[in-house]
Amino acid sequence: MRRKLFGVILAVCIGWFQAEAGTAGFIKSPLSQMKLIEDSAELDCEVIGNPIPEVQWWFIEGEEPIETVTQLFDGAREDHVRINATYINHATSTLILTNLTLNDTGVYECRASNDPDRNDLRTPPKVKWIRSQANVIVFEHPVITTKPDVVNHQNQTSATLTCNLTNTSFIIKGHYWTHNGKTIDKSESTSDKAFIEHTIKKIDYHSAGLYTCVFRTEPEVNATIEVKVLPYVGAYKHSENANEKDKAVLICVSHGYPLPTDWSWYKLGKDESEKIPIVNGTSDKYEIKTTPNKTTLYVKDLDINEDMGMYQCQGTNEIGSASDQIQLRVRSQLAALWPFLGIVAEVIILITIIFIYEKRRKPDEINDDDDSGSAPLKSNAATNHKDKNVRQRNSN
């Protein structure tokens, strides 16, 4: 009985495995794309099957009967081809083409198979490779005329930016403007105009940056105009306090475009006309760390006589320089002790005043205070009572 039951269970398991087993099938196929020269393209392919299928990528150039077929691998075309694949539960593979050229135009084919003999050239495969294709078409960049090419804050306080798409082969379905990668409000339009413009009412470090006009074509085309200003340099805190022998941290930040390419620190004299440069690494006293939008000065082992005063940070870009100042105050090591000493002094003075006052009070003032606060004695009361009785007897 047990053997029959075991045989039935085994047959059911084999039947289930055969039902689950099957040829590969696509659950996601690559999509055709149109790109510009130097762009990147990604093609995705996902396949299921039991066992999990193998995925390959092939490039087909030309048309039958003279078409050429080339298998692609990771690092092909001078490392312009990348293939990322995973085989967990099902097969997924992504083909990444970078720095596209006109020669990358063609048909890209995703192939998949789970036949054990799929790569054996001597044995014809029992199950054919399944295939899914996508076209990648690479275009040259169209000519977009921009005016002005660069806006300089030193020459103007406002500006009107224009773009003109001169390549009429592109069908325009709309356009919009971006500022530093973010779409500008109310700049989107469905107009098919090839000439568009954007006005900057006030040029400052807020409005400086990269302005891009984008035409909704297939693929999208764009051009960029630079708006450059002097760097905005500001102290993170205009006043810093630190204790003697400790370390002070002075910070300045910058905004605008372009950001500073050079940062400098100075210690100012008493009249602020004398500037003493602070150079990183000249001694263990100072340490300077900088990034394009931030500079930090560390002043170590503070001395109350030498290090206290005004410091200046200065940022410089291709347009010019800007600066800001920070006042450094250095407290004595005994600074924290002064409040306690003041409280002790106040207590001592108060006790002294009370003591002197008590010593200088008149003796009669002390007696009067004692009499007013005491109760009548019993002996006096008894005497008064006897005197009263005597007077009463004499009257009788």
GROMACS .gro file of C-alpha atoms in nm:
model
  396
    1MET     CA    1   0.000   0.000   0.000
    2ARG     CA    2   0.281   0.236   0.092
    3ARG     CA    3   0.463   0.154  -0.235
    4LYS     CA    4   0.151   0.237  -0.438
    5LEU     CA    5   0.107   0.566  -0.252
    6PHE     CA    6   0.472   0.657  -0.308
    7GLY     CA    7   0.437   0.579  -0.680
    8VAL     CA    8   0.131   0.803  -0.709
    9ILE     CA    9   0.310   1.092  -0.534
   10LEU     CA   10   0.616   1.049  -0.758
   11ALA     CA   11   0.402   1.051  -1.071
   12VAL     CA   12   0.224   1.366  -0.958
   13CYS     CA   13   0.558   1.539  -0.892
   14ILE     CA   14   0.697   1.441  -1.231
   15GLY     CA   15   0.380   1.561  -1.401
   16TRP     CA   16   0.395   1.891  -1.215
   17PHE     CA   17   0.761   1.941  -1.312
   18GLN     CA   18   0.684   1.866  -1.676
   19ALA     CA   19   0.392   2.106  -1.667
   20GLU     CA   20   0.610   2.379  -1.517
   21ALA     CA   21   0.897   2.315  -1.757
   22GLY     CA   22   0.874   2.495  -2.091
   23THR     CA   23   1.045   2.703  -2.351
   24ALA     CA   24   1.148   3.060  -2.284
   25GLY     CA   25   0.899   3.343  -2.318
   26PHE     CA   26   0.934   3.721  -2.315
   27ILE     CA   27   0.767   3.921  -2.039
   28LYS     CA   28   0.943   4.242  -2.145
   29SER     CA   29   1.082   4.322  -2.489
   30PRO     CA   30   1.322   4.602  -2.588
   31LEU     CA   31   1.167   4.920  -2.731
   32SER     CA   32   1.292   5.113  -3.033
   33GLN     CA   33   1.455   5.449  -2.964
   34MET     CA   34   1.574   5.757  -3.147
   35LYS     CA   35   1.879   5.931  -3.004
   36LEU     CA   36   2.128   6.205  -3.081
   37ILE     CA   37   2.502   6.165  -3.124
   38GLU     CA   38   2.684   6.129  -2.788
   39ASP     CA   39   2.360   6.030  -2.611
   40SER     CA   40   2.306   5.696  -2.435
   41ALA     CA   41   2.047   5.426  -2.498
   42GLU     CA   42   1.918   5.143  -2.275
   43LEU     CA   43   1.737   4.833  -2.399
   44ASP     CA   44   1.567   4.602  -2.148
   45CYS     CA   45   1.477   4.237  -2.193
   46GLU     CA   46   1.310   3.998  -1.944
   47VAL     CA   47   1.245   3.627  -2.007
   48ILE     CA   48   1.080   3.344  -1.811
   49GLY     CA   49   1.114   2.970  -1.850
   50ASN     CA   50   1.214   2.653  -1.667
   51PRO     CA   51   1.504   2.621  -1.643
   52ILE     CA   52   1.583   2.995  -1.644
   53PRO     CA   53   1.681   3.092  -2.000
   54GLU     CA   54   2.009   3.241  -2.111
   55VAL     CA   55   1.988   3.588  -2.271
   56GLN     CA   56   2.215   3.717  -2.547
   57TRP     CA   57   2.233   4.046  -2.737
   58TRP     CA   58   2.306   4.072  -3.110
   59PHE     CA   59   2.352   4.364  -3.349
   60ILE     CA   60   2.209   4.338  -3.701
   61GLU     CA   61   2.338   4.581  -3.959
   62GLY     CA   62   2.210   4.614  -4.313
   63GLU     CA   63   1.927   4.419  -4.476
   64GLU     CA   64   1.892   4.071  -4.612
   65PRO     CA   65   2.058   3.912  -4.794
   66ILE     CA   66   2.369   4.117  -4.711
   67GLU     CA   67   2.298   4.188  -4.347
   68THR     CA   68   2.571   4.124  -4.091
   69VAL     CA   69   2.502   3.986  -3.745
   70THR     CA   70   2.741   4.044  -3.452
   71GLN     CA   71   2.706   3.922  -3.096
   72LEU     CA   72   2.754   4.192  -2.834
   73PHE     CA   73   2.933   4.139  -2.506
   74ASP     CA   74   3.016   4.356  -2.204
   75GLY     CA   75   3.296   4.600  -2.296
   76ALA     CA   76   3.250   4.574  -2.673
   77ARG     CA   77   3.297   4.873  -2.907
   78GLU     CA   78   3.586   5.012  -2.704
   79ASP     CA   79   3.392   4.984  -2.378
   80HIS     CA   80   3.088   5.170  -2.514
   81VAL     CA   81   2.870   4.860  -2.461
   82ARG     CA   82   2.758   4.750  -2.114
   83ILE     CA   83   2.543   4.446  -2.036
   84ASN     CA   84   2.387   4.395  -1.693
   85ALA     CA   85   2.216   4.059  -1.643
   86THR     CA   86   2.060   3.873  -1.350
   87TYR     CA   87   1.920   3.520  -1.332
   88ILE     CA   88   1.701   3.510  -1.019
   89ASN     CA   89   1.352   3.360  -1.063
   90HIS     CA   90   1.371   3.475  -1.426
   91ALA     CA   91   1.624   3.626  -1.663
   92THR     CA   92   1.668   4.003  -1.692
   93SER     CA   93   1.922   4.176  -1.914
   94THR     CA   94   1.989   4.542  -1.995
   95LEU     CA   95   2.200   4.657  -2.289
   96ILE     CA   96   2.352   5.003  -2.235
   97LEU     CA   97   2.502   5.192  -2.529
   98THR     CA   98   2.706   5.500  -2.436
   99ASN     CA   99   2.847   5.787  -2.641
  100LEU     CA  100   2.642   5.696  -2.947
  101THR     CA  101   2.765   5.755  -3.300
  102LEU     CA  102   2.597   5.726  -3.637
  103ASN     CA  103   2.750   5.380  -3.674
  104ASP     CA  104   2.540   5.259  -3.378
  105THR     CA  105   2.224   5.291  -3.586
  106GLY     CA  106   2.074   4.949  -3.650
  107VAL     CA  107   1.868   4.659  -3.512
  108TYR     CA  108   1.944   4.520  -3.168
  109GLU     CA  109   1.813   4.171  -3.100
  110CYS     CA  110   1.750   4.004  -2.764
  111ARG     CA  111   1.776   3.625  -2.789
  112ALA     CA  112   1.679   3.373  -2.519
  113SER     CA  113   1.685   2.995  -2.485
  114ASN     CA  114   1.682   2.734  -2.207
  115ASP     CA  115   1.784   2.439  -2.430
  116PRO     CA  116   2.082   2.261  -2.265
  117ASP     CA  117   2.244   2.223  -2.611
  118ARG     CA  118   2.181   2.583  -2.717
  119ASN     CA  119   2.552   2.667  -2.747
  120ASP     CA  120   2.667   2.332  -2.889
  121LEU     CA  121   2.751   2.389  -3.255
  122ARG     CA  122   2.771   2.014  -3.328
  123THR     CA  123   2.420   1.933  -3.207
  124PRO     CA  124   2.119   2.110  -3.354
  125PRO     CA  125   1.914   2.267  -3.073
  126LYS     CA  126   1.588   2.099  -2.983
  127VAL     CA  127   1.431   2.434  -2.890
  128LYS     CA  128   1.499   2.736  -3.109
  129TRP     CA  129   1.615   3.070  -2.971
  130ILE     CA  130   1.333   3.317  -2.924
  131ARG     CA  131   1.404   3.667  -3.047
  132SER     CA  132   1.284   4.023  -2.992
  133GLN     CA  133   1.417   4.320  -3.186
  134ALA     CA  134   1.437   4.698  -3.139
  135ASN     CA  135   1.567   4.973  -3.364
  136VAL     CA  136   1.811   5.238  -3.242
  137ILE     CA  137   1.836   5.535  -3.477
  138VAL     CA  138   2.105   5.796  -3.412
  139PHE     CA  139   2.069   6.149  -3.551
  140GLU     CA  140   2.315   6.431  -3.584
  141HIS     CA  141   2.257   6.728  -3.359
  142PRO     CA  142   2.040   6.989  -3.527
  143VAL     CA  143   2.154   7.348  -3.553
  144ILE     CA  144   2.001   7.566  -3.281
  145THR     CA  145   2.107   7.930  -3.294
  146THR     CA  146   2.121   8.095  -2.950
  147LYS     CA  147   2.145   8.462  -2.865
  148PRO     CA  148   2.335   8.570  -2.671
  149ASP     CA  149   2.577   8.283  -2.632
  150VAL     CA  150   2.680   8.401  -2.284
  151VAL     CA  151   2.525   8.663  -2.054
  152ASN     CA  152   2.771   8.858  -1.838
  153HIS     CA  153   2.635   9.035  -1.529
  154GLN     CA  154   2.897   9.306  -1.565
  155ASN     CA  155   2.750   9.418  -1.896
  156GLN     CA  156   2.374   9.408  -1.825
  157THR     CA  157   2.117   9.377  -1.547
  158SER     CA  158   1.846   9.200  -1.752
  159ALA     CA  159   1.846   8.982  -2.062
  160THR     CA  160   1.626   8.812  -2.322
  161LEU     CA  161   1.740   8.464  -2.427
  162THR     CA  162   1.641   8.327  -2.770
  163CYS     CA  163   1.669   7.990  -2.946
  164ASN     CA  164   1.604   7.919  -3.314
  165LEU     CA  165   1.580   7.560  -3.441
  166THR     CA  166   1.701   7.584  -3.800
  167ASN     CA  167   1.667   7.215  -3.893
  168THR     CA  168   1.318   7.190  -4.042
  169SER     CA  169   1.323   6.809  -4.073
  170PHE     CA  170   1.223   6.779  -3.705
  171ILE     CA  171   0.853   6.798  -3.624
  172ILE     CA  172   0.806   7.032  -3.325
  173LYS     CA  173   0.528   6.937  -3.083
  174GLY     CA  174   0.608   7.199  -2.819
  175HIS     CA  175   0.889   7.354  -2.619
  176TYR     CA  176   0.993   7.468  -2.270
  177TRP     CA  177   1.283   7.627  -2.078
  178THR     CA  178   1.485   7.493  -1.785
  179HIS     CA  179   1.708   7.670  -1.530
  180ASN     CA  180   1.985   7.452  -1.386
  181GLY     CA  181   1.792   7.140  -1.486
  182LYS     CA  182   1.454   7.247  -1.343
  183THR     CA  183   1.164   7.341  -1.567
  184ILE     CA  184   1.079   7.711  -1.546
  185ASP     CA  185   0.719   7.781  -1.445
  186LYS     CA  186   0.486   7.886  -1.727
  187SER     CA  187   0.753   7.819  -1.991
  188GLU     CA  188   0.591   7.506  -2.136
  189SER     CA  189   0.403   7.542  -2.463
  190THR     CA  190   0.248   7.318  -2.729
  191SER     CA  191   0.336   7.564  -3.004
  192ASP     CA  192   0.522   7.436  -3.310
  193LYS     CA  193   0.733   7.752  -3.333
  194ALA     CA  194   1.101   7.705  -3.410
  195PHE     CA  195   1.192   8.041  -3.252
  196ILE     CA  196   1.138   8.081  -2.876
  197GLU     CA  197   1.257   8.327  -2.611
  198HIS     CA  198   1.278   8.375  -2.235
  199THR     CA  199   1.328   8.701  -2.042
  200ILE     CA  200   1.534   8.739  -1.724
  201LYS     CA  201   1.413   9.055  -1.551
  202LYS     CA  202   1.694   9.077  -1.296
  203ILE     CA  203   2.035   8.918  -1.326
  204ASP     CA  204   2.186   8.825  -0.989
  205TYR     CA  205   2.325   8.517  -0.819
  206HIS     CA  206   1.970   8.379  -0.783
  207SER     CA  207   1.899   8.391  -1.157
  208ALA     CA  208   2.250   8.298  -1.274
  209GLY     CA  209   2.319   7.952  -1.415
  210LEU     CA  210   2.247   7.734  -1.717
  211TYR     CA  211   1.935   7.809  -1.920
  212THR     CA  212   1.829   7.538  -2.165
  213CYS     CA  213   1.569   7.566  -2.439
  214VAL     CA  214   1.411   7.228  -2.514
  215PHE     CA  215   1.213   7.148  -2.830
  216ARG     CA  216   0.968   6.858  -2.809
  217THR     CA  217   1.082   6.667  -3.113
  218GLU     CA  218   1.168   6.301  -3.170
  219PRO     CA  219   1.423   6.286  -3.015
  220GLU     CA  220   1.414   6.601  -2.801
  221VAL     CA  221   1.674   6.860  -2.896
  222ASN     CA  222   1.807   7.146  -2.683
  223ALA     CA  223   2.064   7.421  -2.653
  224THR     CA  224   2.215   7.592  -2.347
  225ILE     CA  225   2.292   7.956  -2.267
  226GLU     CA  226   2.516   8.052  -1.974
  227VAL     CA  227   2.429   8.343  -1.744
  228LYS     CA  228   2.737   8.437  -1.540
  229VAL     CA  229   2.767   8.670  -1.240
  230LEU     CA  230   3.014   8.758  -0.968
  231PRO     CA  231   3.016   8.498  -0.692
  232TYR     CA  232   2.802   8.564  -0.387
  233VAL     CA  233   3.019   8.504  -0.079
  234GLY     CA  234   2.864   8.504   0.269
  235ALA     CA  235   2.984   8.408   0.616
  236TYR     CA  236   2.794   8.124   0.778
  237LYS     CA  237   2.816   8.324   1.103
  238HIS     CA  238   2.951   8.679   1.118
  239SER     CA  239   3.063   8.636   1.480
  240GLU     CA  240   3.236   8.335   1.635
  241ASN     CA  241   3.325   8.282   2.002
  242ALA     CA  242   3.584   8.034   2.130
  243ASN     CA  243   3.791   7.973   2.441
  244GLU     CA  244   4.163   8.020   2.469
  245LYS     CA  245   4.367   7.712   2.371
  246ASP     CA  246   4.063   7.569   2.186
  247LYS     CA  247   4.001   7.553   1.808
  248ALA     CA  248   3.784   7.802   1.614
  249VAL     CA  249   3.598   7.712   1.293
  250LEU     CA  250   3.518   7.992   1.045
  251ILE     CA  251   3.295   7.907   0.745
  252CYS     CA  252   3.203   8.095   0.427
  253VAL     CA  253   2.968   7.973   0.151
  254SER     CA  254   2.909   8.080  -0.208
  255HIS     CA  255   2.612   8.081  -0.446
  256GLY     CA  256   2.563   8.173  -0.809
  257TYR     CA  257   2.723   8.071  -1.138
  258PRO     CA  258   3.000   8.003  -1.193
  259LEU     CA  259   3.112   7.903  -0.844
  260PRO     CA  260   3.452   8.023  -0.719
  261THR     CA  261   3.755   7.848  -0.857
  262ASP     CA  262   3.981   8.001  -0.591
  263TRP     CA  263   3.933   8.078  -0.220
  264SER     CA  264   4.152   8.300   0.000
  265TRP     CA  265   4.160   8.385   0.371
  266TYR     CA  266   4.304   8.697   0.537
  267LYS     CA  267   4.346   8.828   0.891
  268LEU     CA  268   4.267   9.198   0.904
  269GLY     CA  269   4.458   9.459   1.101
  270LYS     CA  270   4.305   9.704   1.346
  271ASP     CA  271   4.208   9.951   1.072
  272GLU     CA  272   4.100   9.662   0.837
  273SER     CA  273   4.318   9.803   0.558
  274GLU     CA  274   4.602   9.568   0.644
  275LYS     CA  275   4.540   9.216   0.510
  276ILE     CA  276   4.763   8.932   0.621
  277PRO     CA  277   4.724   8.628   0.390
  278ILE     CA  278   4.658   8.293   0.557
  279VAL     CA  279   4.811   8.011   0.355
  280ASN     CA  280   4.714   7.649   0.409
  281GLY     CA  281   4.993   7.430   0.541
  282THR     CA  282   5.240   7.705   0.629
  283SER     CA  283   5.216   7.616   0.998
  284ASP     CA  284   5.021   7.399   1.238
  285LYS     CA  285   4.819   7.705   1.336
  286TYR     CA  286   4.587   7.715   1.034
  287GLU     CA  287   4.409   7.455   0.822
  288ILE     CA  288   4.190   7.540   0.521
  289LYS     CA  289   3.943   7.306   0.350
  290THR     CA  290   3.761   7.421   0.036
  291THR     CA  291   3.501   7.305  -0.216
  292PRO     CA  292   3.360   7.517  -0.501
  293ASN     CA  293   3.072   7.641  -0.283
  294LYS     CA  294   3.229   7.637   0.065
  295THR     CA  295   3.553   7.720   0.247
  296THR     CA  296   3.642   7.644   0.608
  297LEU     CA  297   3.926   7.793   0.814
  298TYR     CA  298   4.040   7.613   1.129
  299VAL     CA  299   4.238   7.826   1.379
  300LYS     CA  300   4.405   7.599   1.634
  301ASP     CA  301   4.548   7.661   1.982
  302LEU     CA  302   4.380   8.000   2.015
  303ASP     CA  303   4.571   8.286   2.172
  304ILE     CA  304   4.366   8.570   2.319
  305ASN     CA  305   4.622   8.831   2.213
  306GLU     CA  306   4.716   8.710   1.864
  307ASP     CA  307   4.411   8.535   1.718
  308MET     CA  308   4.122   8.759   1.822
  309GLY     CA  309   4.005   8.998   1.550
  310MET     CA  310   3.847   9.019   1.203
  311TYR     CA  311   3.897   8.754   0.934
  312GLN     CA  312   3.806   8.785   0.566
  313CYS     CA  313   3.714   8.510   0.318
  314GLN     CA  314   3.733   8.583  -0.054
  315GLY     CA  315   3.600   8.380  -0.349
  316THR     CA  316   3.706   8.436  -0.709
  317ASN     CA  317   3.556   8.312  -1.037
  318GLU     CA  318   3.615   8.408  -1.398
  319ILE     CA  319   3.398   8.720  -1.360
  320GLY     CA  320   3.560   8.862  -1.048
  321SER     CA  321   3.585   8.839  -0.668
  322ALA     CA  322   3.362   8.888  -0.365
  323SER     CA  323   3.429   8.867   0.009
  324ASP     CA  324   3.279   8.873   0.357
  325GLN     CA  325   3.411   8.917   0.711
  326ILE     CA  326   3.391   8.720   1.037
  327GLN     CA  327   3.477   8.853   1.383
  328LEU     CA  328   3.651   8.605   1.610
  329ARG     CA  329   3.627   8.659   1.986
  330VAL     CA  330   3.858   8.461   2.215
  331ARG     CA  331   3.763   8.417   2.579
  332SER     CA  332   4.012   8.365   2.862
  333GLN     CA  333   4.035   8.021   3.016
  334LEU     CA  334   3.908   8.178   3.341
  335ALA     CA  335   3.603   8.324   3.168
  336ALA     CA  336   3.376   8.053   3.300
  337LEU     CA  337   3.497   8.124   3.656
  338TRP     CA  338   3.400   8.494   3.661
  339PRO     CA  339   3.022   8.442   3.712
  340PHE     CA  340   3.088   8.214   4.011
  341LEU     CA  341   3.333   8.461   4.163
  342GLY     CA  342   3.079   8.740   4.119
  343ILE     CA  343   2.812   8.544   4.308
  344VAL     CA  344   3.056   8.467   4.591
  345ALA     CA  345   3.153   8.836   4.613
  346GLU     CA  346   2.788   8.942   4.633
  347VAL     CA  347   2.720   8.694   4.918
  348ILE     CA  348   3.027   8.815   5.111
  349ILE     CA  349   2.926   9.179   5.073
  350LEU     CA  350   2.571   9.105   5.188
  351ILE     CA  351   2.691   8.917   5.496
  352THR     CA  352   2.934   9.200   5.581
  353ILE     CA  353   2.659   9.463   5.560
  354ILE     CA  354   2.430   9.263   5.789
  355PHE     CA  355   2.710   9.206   6.039
  356ILE     CA  356   2.806   9.578   6.054
  357TYR     CA  357   2.443   9.683   6.090
  358GLU     CA  358   2.388   9.448   6.383
  359LYS     CA  359   2.704   9.574   6.555
  360ARG     CA  360   2.611   9.940   6.523
  361ARG     CA  361   2.255   9.917   6.662
  362LYS     CA  362   2.196  10.126   6.990
  363PRO     CA  363   2.156   9.933   7.322
  364ASP     CA  364   1.827  10.110   7.413
  365GLU     CA  365   1.681  10.003   7.079
  366ILE     CA  366   1.764   9.648   7.173
  367ASN     CA  367   1.600   9.685   7.524
  368ASP     CA  368   1.287   9.847   7.381
  369ASP     CA  369   1.254   9.568   7.134
  370ASP     CA  370   1.290   9.311   7.418
  371ASP     CA  371   1.029   9.480   7.645
  372SER     CA  372   0.771   9.518   7.375
  373GLY     CA  373   0.791   9.156   7.292
  374SER     CA  374   0.776   9.005   7.649
  375ALA     CA  375   0.475   8.904   7.870
  376PRO     CA  376   0.413   9.047   8.230
  377LEU     CA  377   0.583   8.856   8.513
  378LYS     CA  378   0.372   8.657   8.761
  379SER     CA  379   0.548   8.803   9.070
  380ASN     CA  380   0.450   9.159   8.978
  381ALA     CA  381   0.093   9.050   8.922
  382ALA     CA  382   0.074   8.887   9.268
  383THR     CA  383   0.215   9.201   9.439
  384ASN     CA  384  -0.037   9.425   9.271
  385HIS     CA  385  -0.316   9.192   9.385
  386LYS     CA  386  -0.204   9.214   9.755
  387ASP     CA  387  -0.186   9.594   9.740
  388LYS     CA  388  -0.539   9.605   9.614
  389ASN     CA  389  -0.666   9.389   9.906
  390VAL     CA  390  -0.495   9.612  10.161
  391ARG     CA  391  -0.662   9.925  10.021
  392GLN     CA  392  -1.001   9.755  10.032
  393ARG     CA  393  -0.960   9.668  10.408
  394ASN     CA  394  -0.864  10.023  10.501
  395SER     CA  395  -1.171  10.157  10.332
  396ASN     CA  396  -1.393   9.931  10.536
   0.00000   0.00000   0.00000
